[in-house]
Amino acid sequence: MATNRHATPFINHNMFICIFVSLLLPMANEGASNVYGDSRSFPNDDGGKRLTREYHLRQGALRGLIVRPSRQYDFQYVEMFLGIPYAAPPTGNLRFMPPVNAPPWPGVKMATRFAPVCPQALPPIKKGNPPSSGRQHYMNQLKGFLRNESEDCLYLNIYVPYR
């Protein structure tokens, strides 16, 4: 298989911002497993989960959740789509190769859970030099996100203003 050495970068500026925000948002709420914590609220206020309308992509149909990130800061409702594959898993003969399109999925994909993160290690702590309280707090927040690791980790989390 021939490769093009002068291909455009896989991740452009807009995609980088989307990925950066999707990685940063879960860490924005101290002590919670994600930014929505236990205080999720929905437009119908019945405590049930409210699903988005169905969206159709090349890979198949998709539905997410309608959530309000925080009442404390008067955030508006958003449509939240978690764990959307943007490429085939980089395993087997695809390991260390450029990404290929994600395969289609049957039926409607319920994009309501975070996908695994890529394998990674926590930053090292030098012996005899304890971390600052801020760094320790940050590392404790990271631990929760690093529990579900897999080489099959090419997924996006997308947050869209709800109308």
Coordinates of C-alpha atoms in Angstrom, one line a residue:
M1 CA 0.0 0.0 0.0
A2 CA 1.6 3.3 -1.1
T3 CA 1.5 6.3 1.2
N4 CA 1.5 10.0 0.4
R5 CA 4.4 11.7 2.3
H6 CA 3.0 15.1 1.6
A7 CA -0.6 14.5 2.9
T8 CA -2.3 17.2 4.9
P9 CA -2.2 16.8 8.7
F10 CA -4.8 14.4 10.0
I11 CA -5.8 16.8 12.8
N12 CA -6.6 20.3 11.7
H13 CA -7.1 23.3 14.0
N14 CA -10.9 22.8 14.6
M15 CA -10.6 19.1 15.3
F16 CA -7.7 19.8 17.8
I17 CA -10.0 22.3 19.6
C18 CA -12.9 19.8 19.7
I19 CA -10.6 17.1 21.1
F20 CA -9.0 19.4 23.6
V21 CA -12.3 20.6 24.9
S22 CA -13.7 17.1 25.1
L23 CA -10.7 16.1 27.2
L24 CA -10.8 19.2 29.4
L25 CA -14.5 19.4 30.2
P26 CA -14.6 16.3 32.4
M27 CA -11.8 17.7 34.6
A28 CA -13.6 21.1 35.1
N29 CA -15.7 19.9 38.0
E30 CA -13.7 19.2 41.2
G31 CA -14.3 15.8 42.7
A32 CA -16.8 14.5 40.2
S33 CA -16.3 11.6 37.9
N34 CA -17.3 14.0 35.0
V35 CA -18.6 17.5 34.5
Y36 CA -22.2 16.3 34.9
G37 CA -21.6 14.7 38.3
D38 CA -24.7 13.6 40.2
S39 CA -26.7 16.8 39.5
R40 CA -27.7 16.1 35.9
S41 CA -30.9 17.8 34.9
F42 CA -33.0 17.5 31.8
P43 CA -35.5 19.8 30.0
N44 CA -38.4 17.6 31.1
D45 CA -37.3 17.7 34.7
D46 CA -38.7 14.2 35.5
G47 CA -35.3 12.9 36.4
G48 CA -35.2 10.6 33.4
K49 CA -32.7 10.6 30.6
R50 CA -33.8 12.6 27.6
L51 CA -32.4 11.4 24.3
T52 CA -31.5 13.6 21.4
R53 CA -33.1 13.3 18.0
E54 CA -31.6 10.8 15.7
Y55 CA -28.7 11.9 13.5
H56 CA -27.5 10.1 10.5
L57 CA -23.7 9.7 9.7
R58 CA -21.8 7.7 7.1
Q59 CA -21.3 5.0 9.7
G60 CA -25.0 4.8 10.8
A61 CA -27.6 6.5 13.0
L62 CA -26.7 8.1 16.3
R63 CA -28.4 9.4 19.5
G64 CA -27.0 11.1 22.5
L65 CA -28.3 12.7 25.7
I66 CA -29.6 16.2 26.4
V67 CA -28.0 17.5 29.6
R68 CA -27.4 20.7 31.5
P69 CA -23.7 20.7 32.6
S70 CA -24.3 22.8 35.8
R71 CA -27.0 24.8 37.4
Q72 CA -24.5 26.6 39.5
Y73 CA -23.1 28.6 36.6
D74 CA -26.4 28.8 34.7
F75 CA -25.1 26.7 31.8
Q76 CA -27.5 26.1 29.0
Y77 CA -28.6 22.6 27.9
V78 CA -26.4 20.7 25.5
E79 CA -26.7 17.6 23.3
M80 CA -23.9 15.3 24.5
F81 CA -22.6 12.5 22.2
L82 CA -20.0 10.3 23.9
G83 CA -17.7 7.6 22.4
I84 CA -18.2 8.3 18.7
P85 CA -15.6 6.3 16.7
Y86 CA -13.8 8.5 14.1
A87 CA -11.4 5.7 12.9
A88 CA -11.1 2.0 12.9
P89 CA -9.4 0.5 16.0
P90 CA -5.6 0.8 15.5
T91 CA -5.0 -2.9 16.4
G92 CA -3.6 -5.8 14.5
N93 CA -2.3 -4.9 11.0
L94 CA -3.6 -1.3 11.5
R95 CA -1.2 -0.7 14.4
F96 CA 1.3 2.2 13.7
M97 CA -0.5 2.9 10.4
P98 CA -2.5 6.0 9.4
P99 CA -6.1 5.9 10.6
V100 CA -8.8 4.4 8.3
N101 CA -12.5 5.2 8.4
A102 CA -14.5 3.8 11.2
P103 CA -16.7 0.8 10.1
P104 CA -20.5 1.2 10.0
W105 CA -22.5 0.1 13.0
P106 CA -25.9 -1.6 12.9
G107 CA -29.0 0.1 14.0
V108 CA -28.9 3.3 16.2
K109 CA -25.7 3.8 18.2
M110 CA -26.5 5.1 21.7
A111 CA -23.6 7.6 22.3
T112 CA -24.2 7.9 26.0
R113 CA -21.0 6.6 27.6
F114 CA -17.4 7.6 27.5
A115 CA -15.2 5.3 25.4
P116 CA -11.8 3.9 26.6
V117 CA -8.9 6.3 26.7
C118 CA -5.5 5.5 25.0
P119 CA -3.0 3.7 27.3
Q120 CA -0.9 6.2 29.3
A121 CA 0.9 6.5 32.5
L122 CA 0.5 9.1 35.3
P123 CA 3.3 11.7 35.4
P124 CA 6.2 10.5 37.6
I125 CA 6.7 11.7 41.1
K126 CA 10.4 12.0 42.1
K127 CA 11.3 10.1 45.3
G128 CA 11.7 12.3 48.4
N129 CA 9.9 15.2 46.7
P130 CA 6.2 15.0 47.4
P131 CA 3.9 16.6 44.8
S132 CA 2.2 20.0 45.6
S133 CA -1.4 19.8 46.7
G134 CA -2.5 21.2 43.4
R135 CA -0.6 18.6 41.4
Q136 CA -1.8 15.8 43.7
H137 CA -5.4 17.0 43.2
Y138 CA -5.0 17.0 39.4
M139 CA -3.4 13.5 39.4
N140 CA -6.2 12.1 41.6
Q141 CA -8.8 13.5 39.1
L142 CA -6.8 11.8 36.2
K143 CA -6.9 8.4 37.9
G144 CA -10.6 8.0 37.3
F145 CA -10.2 8.6 33.6
L146 CA -7.3 6.2 33.2
R147 CA -9.1 3.2 34.6
N148 CA -10.7 2.3 31.3
E149 CA -7.7 2.2 28.8
S150 CA -7.5 0.4 25.5
E151 CA -5.6 0.6 22.2
D152 CA -9.1 0.9 20.7
C153 CA -9.4 4.5 21.7
L154 CA -10.1 6.6 18.6
Y155 CA -13.3 8.2 19.8
L156 CA -14.8 11.7 20.0
N157 CA -17.0 13.3 22.6
I158 CA -19.1 16.1 21.1
Y159 CA -21.1 18.7 22.9
V160 CA -23.6 20.8 20.8
P161 CA -25.9 23.6 22.1
Y162 CA -29.4 22.3 22.5
R163 CA -32.2 24.2 20.7

